[in-house]
Tab-separated table of C-alpha atoms in Angstrom:
chain	number	residue	atom	x	y	z
H	590	GLU	CA	84.577	174.735	232.901
H	591	TRP	CA	85.267	174.388	229.163
H	592	PHE	CA	81.452	173.183	228.704
H	593	ILE	CA	79.806	175.842	230.734
H	594	GLU	CA	82.039	178.802	229.463
H	595	THR	CA	81.141	177.653	225.528
H	596	THR	CA	77.994	177.420	226.122
H	597	LYS	CA	77.293	180.596	227.680
H	598	ARG	CA	79.464	182.043	224.821
H	599	CYS	CA	77.365	180.100	221.974
H	600	ILE	CA	74.310	181.357	223.599
H	601	GLU	CA	75.483	185.293	223.829
H	602	ILE	CA	76.498	185.083	220.027
H	603	SER	CA	72.615	183.221	219.159
H	604	GLY	CA	71.336	186.611	220.378
H	605	MET	CA	73.652	189.143	218.558
H	606	LEU	CA	72.906	187.264	215.473
H	607	GLY	CA	68.925	186.871	216.313
H	608	VAL	CA	69.014	183.138	216.715
H	609	LYS	CA	65.540	182.018	217.059
H	610	TRP	CA	66.411	178.749	218.313
H	611	ALA	CA	69.677	176.928	219.433
H	612	VAL	CA	69.941	173.482	219.859
H	613	VAL	CA	71.643	171.585	222.571
H	614	HIS	CA	71.834	168.060	223.240
H	615	PRO	CA	70.240	166.339	226.042
H	616	VAL	CA	72.279	164.393	228.818
H	617	THR	CA	72.215	161.372	230.068
H	618	GLU	CA	73.439	160.609	233.888
H	619	ARG	CA	75.320	156.624	232.767
H	620	LYS	CA	74.246	155.419	236.645
H	621	TYR	CA	70.704	156.030	236.010
H	622	ILE	CA	70.970	155.300	232.311
H	623	THR	CA	67.129	153.347	232.422
H	624	ASP	CA	65.581	156.475	235.198
H	625	PRO	CA	63.820	158.808	232.902
H	626	GLU	CA	62.655	160.987	235.982
H	627	ARG	CA	66.291	160.891	237.321
H	628	ASN	CA	67.676	161.637	233.831
H	629	LEU	CA	64.953	164.322	233.316
H	630	ALA	CA	65.835	165.927	236.741
H	631	TYR	CA	70.060	165.859	235.944
H	632	ASN	CA	68.629	167.850	232.490
H	633	HIS	CA	67.708	170.723	234.428
H	634	GLU	CA	70.805	170.191	236.552
H	635	ILE	CA	72.561	171.206	233.635
H	636	PHE	CA	70.390	173.541	231.398
H	637	ASP	CA	68.664	175.252	233.837
H	638	LYS	CA	71.049	178.121	234.076
H	639	TYR	CA	71.425	178.400	230.128
H	640	VAL	CA	67.159	178.133	229.510
H	641	GLU	CA	67.287	181.122	232.062
H	642	GLN	CA	70.329	183.063	229.945
H	643	ALA	CA	68.813	182.326	226.592
H	644	SER	CA	65.042	183.397	227.067
H	645	LYS	CA	66.599	186.739	228.164
H	646	LEU	CA	68.196	187.179	225.454
H	647	GLY	CA	65.267	185.939	223.336
H	648	VAL	CA	66.815	182.959	222.262
H	649	GLY	CA	65.132	180.189	222.762
H	650	LEU	CA	66.852	176.012	223.239
H	651	ALA	CA	65.594	173.308	221.279
H	652	PHE	CA	66.350	169.312	222.879
H	653	GLU	CA	67.731	167.364	220.160
H	654	ASN	CA	66.660	163.777	219.842
H	655	MET	CA	69.845	161.649	220.382
H	656	ALA	CA	70.615	158.173	219.369
H	657	ASP	CA	71.338	155.154	220.967
H	658	ILE	CA	74.758	153.802	220.090
H	659	GLU	CA	76.180	150.828	219.757
H	660	GLY	CA	73.537	149.761	222.785
H	661	ASN	CA	73.422	151.986	224.892
H	662	ARG	CA	70.668	154.134	225.942
H	663	ARG	CA	70.969	157.578	225.648
H	664	TYR	CA	68.393	160.047	227.643
H	665	GLY	CA	66.616	162.010	225.050
H	666	ALA	CA	66.325	159.683	221.945
H	667	THR	CA	62.864	159.360	221.723
H	668	ALA	CA	59.765	162.230	221.450
H	669	ASN	CA	58.727	160.353	224.939
H	670	ASP	CA	61.996	162.138	226.541
H	671	LEU	CA	61.880	165.638	224.775
H	672	CYS	CA	58.528	166.215	225.232
H	673	ALA	CA	59.107	165.541	229.376
H	674	ILE	CA	62.026	168.329	228.638
H	675	VAL	CA	60.030	170.697	226.649
H	676	ASP	CA	57.210	170.429	229.198
H	677	SER	CA	58.952	170.390	232.138
H	678	TYR	CA	60.064	174.040	231.278
H	679	ASN	CA	56.372	175.496	230.475
H	680	SER	CA	58.575	178.123	228.412
H	681	GLU	CA	58.348	179.470	225.243
H	682	TYR	CA	62.111	179.276	224.966
H	683	VAL	CA	62.519	175.211	225.578
H	684	GLY	CA	61.062	173.614	222.235
H	685	ALA	CA	62.611	170.450	220.543
H	686	CYS	CA	64.752	169.584	216.892
H	687	TRP	CA	64.204	166.554	215.358
H	688	ASP	CA	67.234	164.909	213.703
H	689	PHE	CA	65.784	162.511	211.178
H	690	GLY	CA	69.459	160.609	210.709
H	691	HIS	CA	69.448	159.973	214.696
H	692	ALA	CA	65.527	158.392	214.515
H	693	ASN	CA	66.044	157.028	211.547
H	694	ARG	CA	69.559	154.872	213.564
H	695	VAL	CA	67.365	153.818	215.946
H	696	LYS	CA	64.587	152.755	213.782
H	697	LEU	CA	62.138	155.026	215.472
H	698	ASN	CA	58.409	155.425	213.371
H	699	GLN	CA	59.549	159.225	212.608
H	700	ALA	CA	55.360	160.071	211.756
H	701	LEU	CA	54.497	158.788	215.171
H	702	GLN	CA	57.348	160.871	216.696
H	703	LEU	CA	56.702	163.772	215.188
H	704	GLU	CA	52.995	163.666	215.830
H	705	MET	CA	53.964	163.169	219.099
H	706	LEU	CA	56.268	166.486	219.467
H	707	GLY	CA	53.826	168.618	217.690
H	708	LYS	CA	54.268	171.778	218.038
H	709	ARG	CA	56.792	171.627	220.826
H	710	LEU	CA	59.051	170.744	217.375
H	711	LYS	CA	60.709	173.983	216.607
H	712	ALA	CA	64.230	173.321	214.486
H	713	THR	CA	64.892	170.234	212.738
H	714	HIS	CA	68.377	169.289	211.344
H	715	VAL	CA	67.556	167.426	207.971
H	716	ASP	CA	70.129	164.550	206.657
H	717	ASP	CA	69.553	160.553	205.887
H	718	ASN	CA	71.545	157.299	206.821
H	719	ILE	CA	70.823	154.032	206.014
H	720	GLY	CA	70.336	152.845	209.707
H	721	GLN	CA	73.964	151.749	211.267
H	722	THR	CA	75.752	154.551	211.378
H	723	ASP	CA	74.981	158.431	211.352
H	724	LEU	CA	75.872	159.041	207.360
H	725	HIS	CA	74.546	163.233	207.553
H	726	THR	CA	74.046	162.420	203.565
H	727	ILE	CA	71.795	164.421	201.689
H	728	PRO	CA	67.940	163.280	202.017
H	729	MET	CA	66.444	160.648	199.533
H	730	PHE	CA	70.238	159.138	199.712
H	731	GLY	CA	69.408	156.627	202.277
H	732	THR	CA	66.443	155.028	203.971
H	733	VAL	CA	64.352	157.614	205.553
H	734	ASN	CA	60.867	157.774	204.454
H	735	TRP	CA	60.696	161.568	203.325
H	736	ALA	CA	57.417	161.657	201.911
H	737	GLU	CA	56.184	159.902	205.157
H	738	ALA	CA	58.429	162.346	206.778
H	739	VAL	CA	57.589	166.015	205.393
H	740	GLY	CA	54.039	164.812	204.991
H	741	THR	CA	53.873	164.494	209.269
H	742	LEU	CA	55.570	167.824	209.210
H	743	LYS	CA	52.744	169.324	207.144
H	744	LYS	CA	49.996	167.503	209.258
H	745	ILE	CA	51.530	169.235	212.344
H	746	GLY	CA	51.577	172.717	211.481
H	747	TYR	CA	55.441	172.743	211.129
H	748	GLU	CA	57.248	176.011	210.961
H	749	GLY	CA	60.424	176.270	211.493
H	750	ASP	CA	63.609	175.933	208.432
H	751	PHE	CA	65.230	172.445	207.214
H	752	ASN	CA	68.280	172.441	208.763
H	753	PHE	CA	70.727	170.446	206.741
H	754	GLU	CA	73.346	168.641	208.753
H	755	LEU	CA	75.717	167.494	205.763
H	756	SER	CA	78.875	166.047	206.147
H	757	ILE	CA	79.331	165.740	202.458
H	758	PHE	CA	81.481	168.874	201.872
H	759	LYS	CA	84.249	168.236	204.152
H	760	LYS	CA	84.908	165.434	201.500
H	761	LEU	CA	84.326	167.504	198.068
H	762	PRO	CA	86.782	169.181	196.709
H	763	GLU	CA	86.183	173.035	196.445
H	764	HIS	CA	85.230	173.240	193.016
H	765	LEU	CA	82.657	170.969	193.862
H	766	ARG	CA	81.282	172.293	196.293
H	767	MET	CA	78.686	175.336	194.665
H	768	SER	CA	76.937	172.858	192.296
H	769	CYS	CA	76.306	170.446	195.155
H	770	GLY	CA	75.295	173.470	197.203
H	771	LYS	CA	73.134	174.024	194.556
H	772	PHE	CA	71.302	170.503	194.799
H	773	VAL	CA	71.054	169.979	197.964
H	774	TYR	CA	68.857	173.580	197.884
H	775	GLU	CA	67.025	171.680	195.288
H	776	VAL	CA	66.219	168.489	197.181
H	777	GLY	CA	65.269	170.564	199.866
H	778	SER	CA	62.663	172.737	197.941
H	779	TYR	CA	60.928	169.337	196.548
């Protein structure tokens, strides 16, 4: 009940704020973990009502690539999964969000994954890590190949924003946050 109410409310608020793309996590049905068709159907069971609600408000839903954790397969971890979800809706209000940290964590070739997504890509979560944990650190402070990733974004004609998903600000003293924010802006501009 909490998930349902919170999701509805987030979509309503996104519509009020003029948000173009709200990001959602695809779900995995645990007993069918290796069955992509069943997991695609399960995502429709969960998200059809939210896609309908969001599209009426002019808000798109972007399904984010997930990270397999501790050997547990998660549906939505690859561009294949995301393409299947997006294409199954055949709606201008359904797209994909690419989380660079998640992809790095599962050691995907990000250039190939991004090329596969192509115009389906509507949003990004820009963060870095060293492959083992989801550090959510500043780009170029980990092992993501940013030159290749950004080159591929240009190649596929990505027109969205870079949404930085960083945890560093939680740990910084208040008086350092502004200068760190300026630095992150400079990294993003670069």
